[in-house]
Amino acid sequence: MGWLIRLFLVLFTGVQGYAQSKRAGTWSWSKFAFALGFAAVAGTLVSVPWIFMNTPAFVPVLIAAWVLFAALFVWFIIICRRWKLPDGRTSLEADRAARRQNQ
């Protein structure tokens, strides 16, 4: 039952983020596809070590996977902040402009 609630919350958050990005003019399908690809890679990366659960290599492999995931997450954030929107602005510039407009 808990996974159902989490799924609902993820979908709700996604729809809210989509609507907010559309209103602010910062929506990008390519950025969305990149985020889904990153989620798939990250999910695979942290799931694969569980294959080695009954071996002595489990803990080192799990730690390595999480360290690699953290590094990839930082890289993902850097890439997304520099992503160019159709109007030529970066996501960060568009976000700053939207925040100034709301003040």
Short mmCIF file of N, CA and C in Angstrom, two decimals:
data_model
loop_
_atom_site.label_atom_id
_atom_site.label_comp_id
_atom_site.label_asym_id
_atom_site.label_seq_id
_atom_site.Cartn_x
_atom_site.Cartn_y
_atom_site.Cartn_z
N MET A 1 0.81 -1.20 0.00
CA MET A 1 0.00 0.00 0.00
C MET A 1 0.86 1.27 0.00
N GLY A 2 2.01 1.18 0.69
CA GLY A 2 2.90 2.34 0.76
C GLY A 2 3.42 2.75 -0.61
N TRP A 3 3.73 1.75 -1.45
CA TRP A 3 4.24 2.08 -2.79
C TRP A 3 3.20 2.80 -3.62
N LEU A 4 1.93 2.50 -3.37
CA LEU A 4 0.84 3.16 -4.10
C LEU A 4 0.76 4.64 -3.72
N ILE A 5 0.93 4.92 -2.44
CA ILE A 5 0.92 6.30 -1.97
C ILE A 5 2.12 7.05 -2.55
N ARG A 6 3.30 6.41 -2.53
CA ARG A 6 4.49 7.04 -3.10
C ARG A 6 4.32 7.30 -4.59
N LEU A 7 3.74 6.36 -5.30
CA LEU A 7 3.51 6.54 -6.73
C LEU A 7 2.58 7.73 -6.97
N PHE A 8 1.51 7.82 -6.19
CA PHE A 8 0.59 8.95 -6.31
C PHE A 8 1.32 10.27 -6.04
N LEU A 9 2.14 10.31 -4.99
CA LEU A 9 2.86 11.53 -4.66
C LEU A 9 3.85 11.92 -5.75
N VAL A 10 4.53 10.94 -6.33
CA VAL A 10 5.47 11.23 -7.42
C VAL A 10 4.72 11.77 -8.63
N LEU A 11 3.61 11.16 -8.98
CA LEU A 11 2.82 11.64 -10.12
C LEU A 11 2.26 13.04 -9.85
N PHE A 12 1.77 13.26 -8.65
CA PHE A 12 1.23 14.56 -8.28
C PHE A 12 2.32 15.63 -8.37
N THR A 13 3.50 15.33 -7.82
CA THR A 13 4.61 16.27 -7.87
C THR A 13 5.04 16.53 -9.31
N GLY A 14 5.06 15.50 -10.13
CA GLY A 14 5.42 15.66 -11.53
C GLY A 14 4.46 16.55 -12.29
N VAL A 15 3.18 16.35 -12.08
CA VAL A 15 2.17 17.18 -12.75
C VAL A 15 2.27 18.63 -12.27
N GLN A 16 2.48 18.82 -10.98
CA GLN A 16 2.64 20.18 -10.44
C GLN A 16 3.88 20.86 -11.04
N GLY A 17 4.98 20.13 -11.12
CA GLY A 17 6.20 20.68 -11.70
C GLY A 17 6.04 21.02 -13.17
N TYR A 18 5.34 20.14 -13.89
CA TYR A 18 5.07 20.39 -15.32
C TYR A 18 4.25 21.67 -15.49
N ALA A 19 3.19 21.80 -14.71
CA ALA A 19 2.33 22.98 -14.82
C ALA A 19 3.09 24.26 -14.47
N GLN A 20 3.90 24.20 -13.43
CA GLN A 20 4.68 25.36 -13.02
C GLN A 20 5.70 25.73 -14.09
N SER A 21 6.36 24.74 -14.67
CA SER A 21 7.35 25.01 -15.71
C SER A 21 6.70 25.56 -16.97
N LYS A 22 5.53 25.05 -17.32
CA LYS A 22 4.82 25.56 -18.50
C LYS A 22 4.45 27.03 -18.30
N ARG A 23 3.94 27.36 -17.10
CA ARG A 23 3.57 28.74 -16.81
C ARG A 23 4.78 29.67 -16.87
N ALA A 24 5.91 29.21 -16.37
CA ALA A 24 7.11 30.05 -16.33
C ALA A 24 7.86 30.06 -17.67
N GLY A 25 7.46 29.19 -18.60
CA GLY A 25 8.12 29.12 -19.90
C GLY A 25 9.45 28.40 -19.85
N THR A 26 9.63 27.52 -18.87
CA THR A 26 10.90 26.80 -18.73
C THR A 26 10.80 25.32 -19.06
N TRP A 27 9.68 24.90 -19.64
CA TRP A 27 9.50 23.48 -19.96
C TRP A 27 10.31 23.11 -21.18
N SER A 28 10.95 21.94 -21.14
CA SER A 28 11.74 21.45 -22.26
C SER A 28 11.58 19.93 -22.33
N TRP A 29 11.10 19.42 -23.45
CA TRP A 29 10.92 17.98 -23.59
C TRP A 29 12.25 17.25 -23.56
N SER A 30 13.29 17.87 -24.13
CA SER A 30 14.59 17.22 -24.13
C SER A 30 15.14 17.12 -22.71
N LYS A 31 14.92 18.14 -21.90
CA LYS A 31 15.35 18.08 -20.50
C LYS A 31 14.56 17.02 -19.74
N PHE A 32 13.29 16.90 -20.06
CA PHE A 32 12.45 15.87 -19.44
C PHE A 32 12.96 14.47 -19.79
N ALA A 33 13.30 14.26 -21.06
CA ALA A 33 13.82 12.96 -21.50
C ALA A 33 15.17 12.68 -20.83
N PHE A 34 16.00 13.70 -20.69
CA PHE A 34 17.28 13.54 -20.01
C PHE A 34 17.07 13.16 -18.55
N ALA A 35 16.09 13.78 -17.89
CA ALA A 35 15.80 13.46 -16.49
C ALA A 35 15.29 12.03 -16.35
N LEU A 36 14.44 11.58 -17.27
CA LEU A 36 13.96 10.19 -17.22
C LEU A 36 15.11 9.21 -17.45
N GLY A 37 15.99 9.53 -18.38
CA GLY A 37 17.16 8.69 -18.63
C GLY A 37 18.07 8.62 -17.41
N PHE A 38 18.27 9.77 -16.77
CA PHE A 38 19.08 9.78 -15.55
C PHE A 38 18.43 8.94 -14.46
N ALA A 39 17.13 9.06 -14.31
CA ALA A 39 16.42 8.26 -13.29
C ALA A 39 16.57 6.77 -13.56
N ALA A 40 16.51 6.38 -14.83
CA ALA A 40 16.67 4.97 -15.17
C ALA A 40 18.08 4.47 -14.86
N VAL A 41 19.09 5.27 -15.20
CA VAL A 41 20.47 4.89 -14.92
C VAL A 41 20.71 4.84 -13.41
N ALA A 42 20.22 5.84 -12.69
CA ALA A 42 20.41 5.88 -11.24
C ALA A 42 19.70 4.72 -10.57
N GLY A 43 18.49 4.43 -10.98
CA GLY A 43 17.76 3.30 -10.41
C GLY A 43 18.48 1.98 -10.65
N THR A 44 19.00 1.82 -11.85
CA THR A 44 19.76 0.60 -12.16
C THR A 44 21.04 0.54 -11.34
N LEU A 45 21.71 1.67 -11.24
CA LEU A 45 22.98 1.73 -10.53
C LEU A 45 22.84 1.32 -9.06
N VAL A 46 21.80 1.77 -8.40
CA VAL A 46 21.65 1.44 -6.98
C VAL A 46 20.92 0.11 -6.77
N SER A 47 20.36 -0.47 -7.82
CA SER A 47 19.69 -1.76 -7.70
C SER A 47 20.61 -2.95 -7.99
N VAL A 48 21.56 -2.76 -8.89
CA VAL A 48 22.44 -3.86 -9.30
C VAL A 48 23.23 -4.47 -8.13
N PRO A 49 23.73 -3.69 -7.17
CA PRO A 49 24.50 -4.32 -6.08
C PRO A 49 23.71 -5.37 -5.30
N TRP A 50 22.42 -5.30 -5.31
CA TRP A 50 21.62 -6.28 -4.56
C TRP A 50 21.73 -7.67 -5.17
N ILE A 51 22.24 -7.77 -6.40
CA ILE A 51 22.51 -9.08 -7.01
C ILE A 51 23.60 -9.80 -6.22
N PHE A 52 24.54 -9.01 -5.67
CA PHE A 52 25.69 -9.56 -4.95
C PHE A 52 25.45 -9.63 -3.44
N MET A 53 24.20 -9.65 -3.02
CA MET A 53 23.87 -9.56 -1.60
C MET A 53 24.48 -10.69 -0.78
N ASN A 54 24.59 -11.87 -1.30
CA ASN A 54 25.10 -13.01 -0.55
C ASN A 54 26.59 -13.27 -0.76
N THR A 55 27.31 -12.26 -1.22
CA THR A 55 28.74 -12.42 -1.44
C THR A 55 29.50 -11.42 -0.56
N PRO A 56 30.76 -11.67 -0.33
CA PRO A 56 31.56 -10.73 0.47
C PRO A 56 31.75 -9.38 -0.22
N ALA A 57 31.53 -9.31 -1.51
CA ALA A 57 31.72 -8.07 -2.25
C ALA A 57 30.52 -7.13 -2.14
N PHE A 58 29.47 -7.53 -1.45
CA PHE A 58 28.24 -6.74 -1.42
C PHE A 58 28.45 -5.33 -0.88
N VAL A 59 29.03 -5.20 0.29
CA VAL A 59 29.18 -3.87 0.91
C VAL A 59 30.07 -2.96 0.07
N PRO A 60 31.23 -3.40 -0.39
CA PRO A 60 32.04 -2.50 -1.23
C PRO A 60 31.33 -2.10 -2.53
N VAL A 61 30.64 -3.04 -3.14
CA VAL A 61 29.92 -2.73 -4.38
C VAL A 61 28.79 -1.75 -4.10
N LEU A 62 28.07 -1.94 -3.01
CA LEU A 62 26.98 -1.03 -2.65
C LEU A 62 27.50 0.37 -2.36
N ILE A 63 28.59 0.46 -1.62
CA ILE A 63 29.18 1.77 -1.32
C ILE A 63 29.65 2.43 -2.61
N ALA A 64 30.31 1.69 -3.48
CA ALA A 64 30.78 2.24 -4.76
C ALA A 64 29.61 2.73 -5.61
N ALA A 65 28.53 1.97 -5.62
CA ALA A 65 27.36 2.37 -6.41
C ALA A 65 26.77 3.68 -5.89
N TRP A 66 26.67 3.84 -4.58
CA TRP A 66 26.10 5.06 -4.01
C TRP A 66 27.03 6.25 -4.19
N VAL A 67 28.34 6.03 -4.11
CA VAL A 67 29.29 7.12 -4.37
C VAL A 67 29.19 7.55 -5.83
N LEU A 68 29.13 6.59 -6.73
CA LEU A 68 28.98 6.91 -8.15
C LEU A 68 27.65 7.63 -8.41
N PHE A 69 26.60 7.17 -7.75
CA PHE A 69 25.30 7.83 -7.89
C PHE A 69 25.38 9.28 -7.42
N ALA A 70 26.03 9.54 -6.30
CA ALA A 70 26.15 10.92 -5.79
C ALA A 70 26.91 11.79 -6.78
N ALA A 71 28.00 11.26 -7.35
CA ALA A 71 28.76 12.03 -8.34
C ALA A 71 27.93 12.30 -9.58
N LEU A 72 27.20 11.31 -10.04
CA LEU A 72 26.33 11.50 -11.22
C LEU A 72 25.22 12.50 -10.93
N PHE A 73 24.71 12.50 -9.71
CA PHE A 73 23.65 13.44 -9.34
C PHE A 73 24.16 14.88 -9.39
N VAL A 74 25.36 15.11 -8.88
CA VAL A 74 25.96 16.44 -8.94
C VAL A 74 26.15 16.85 -10.40
N TRP A 75 26.66 15.93 -11.23
CA TRP A 75 26.84 16.21 -12.65
C TRP A 75 25.50 16.53 -13.32
N PHE A 76 24.46 15.78 -12.97
CA PHE A 76 23.12 15.99 -13.53
C PHE A 76 22.62 17.39 -13.20
N ILE A 77 22.79 17.82 -11.95
CA ILE A 77 22.35 19.16 -11.55
C ILE A 77 23.10 20.23 -12.34
N ILE A 78 24.40 20.07 -12.49
CA ILE A 78 25.20 21.05 -13.25
C ILE A 78 24.71 21.13 -14.69
N ILE A 79 24.49 19.99 -15.32
CA ILE A 79 24.02 19.96 -16.71
C ILE A 79 22.65 20.62 -16.83
N CYS A 80 21.74 20.29 -15.93
CA CYS A 80 20.38 20.85 -16.00
C CYS A 80 20.37 22.36 -15.79
N ARG A 81 21.23 22.86 -14.96
CA ARG A 81 21.26 24.30 -14.73
C ARG A 81 21.76 25.06 -15.94
N ARG A 82 22.57 24.41 -16.76
CA ARG A 82 23.12 25.06 -17.96
C ARG A 82 22.30 24.77 -19.21
N TRP A 83 21.25 23.99 -19.08
CA TRP A 83 20.45 23.57 -20.23
C TRP A 83 19.84 24.79 -20.92
N LYS A 84 19.92 24.82 -22.23
CA LYS A 84 19.35 25.94 -23.00
C LYS A 84 17.90 25.66 -23.34
N LEU A 85 17.06 26.65 -23.11
CA LEU A 85 15.65 26.57 -23.45
C LEU A 85 15.46 27.01 -24.90
N PRO A 86 14.28 26.77 -25.47
CA PRO A 86 14.05 27.16 -26.87
C PRO A 86 14.29 28.66 -27.14
N ASP A 87 14.11 29.52 -26.12
CA ASP A 87 14.33 30.95 -26.34
C ASP A 87 15.78 31.37 -26.11
N GLY A 88 16.67 30.42 -25.84
CA GLY A 88 18.09 30.71 -25.71
C GLY A 88 18.57 30.94 -24.29
N ARG A 89 17.66 31.11 -23.35
CA ARG A 89 18.06 31.29 -21.95
C ARG A 89 18.41 29.95 -21.33
N THR A 90 19.25 29.99 -20.31
CA THR A 90 19.49 28.76 -19.55
C THR A 90 18.35 28.60 -18.55
N SER A 91 18.21 27.40 -18.02
CA SER A 91 17.17 27.14 -17.03
C SER A 91 17.37 28.02 -15.81
N LEU A 92 18.60 28.24 -15.42
CA LEU A 92 18.89 29.07 -14.26
C LEU A 92 18.48 30.52 -14.49
N GLU A 93 18.76 31.06 -15.68
CA GLU A 93 18.35 32.43 -16.01
C GLU A 93 16.84 32.56 -16.01
N ALA A 94 16.16 31.59 -16.57
CA ALA A 94 14.70 31.63 -16.61
C ALA A 94 14.11 31.55 -15.21
N ASP A 95 14.71 30.73 -14.36
CA ASP A 95 14.23 30.60 -12.98
C ASP A 95 14.43 31.91 -12.22
N ARG A 96 15.59 32.53 -12.40
CA ARG A 96 15.84 33.82 -11.74
C ARG A 96 14.84 34.87 -12.21
N ALA A 97 14.57 34.92 -13.50
CA ALA A 97 13.62 35.90 -14.03
C ALA A 97 12.22 35.66 -13.47
N ALA A 98 11.83 34.39 -13.37
CA ALA A 98 10.51 34.07 -12.83
C ALA A 98 10.41 34.47 -11.35
N ARG A 99 11.48 34.28 -10.60
CA ARG A 99 11.47 34.64 -9.18
C ARG A 99 11.40 36.15 -9.01
N ARG A 100 12.13 36.89 -9.85
CA ARG A 100 12.07 38.35 -9.78
C ARG A 100 10.66 38.84 -10.13
N GLN A 101 10.04 38.20 -11.09
CA GLN A 101 8.71 38.61 -11.51
C GLN A 101 7.67 38.37 -10.42
N ASN A 102 7.85 37.31 -9.63
CA ASN A 102 6.90 36.97 -8.57
C ASN A 102 7.07 37.81 -7.32
N GLN A 103 8.17 38.55 -7.22
CA GLN A 103 8.40 39.35 -6.01
C GLN A 103 7.67 40.64 -6.04
#
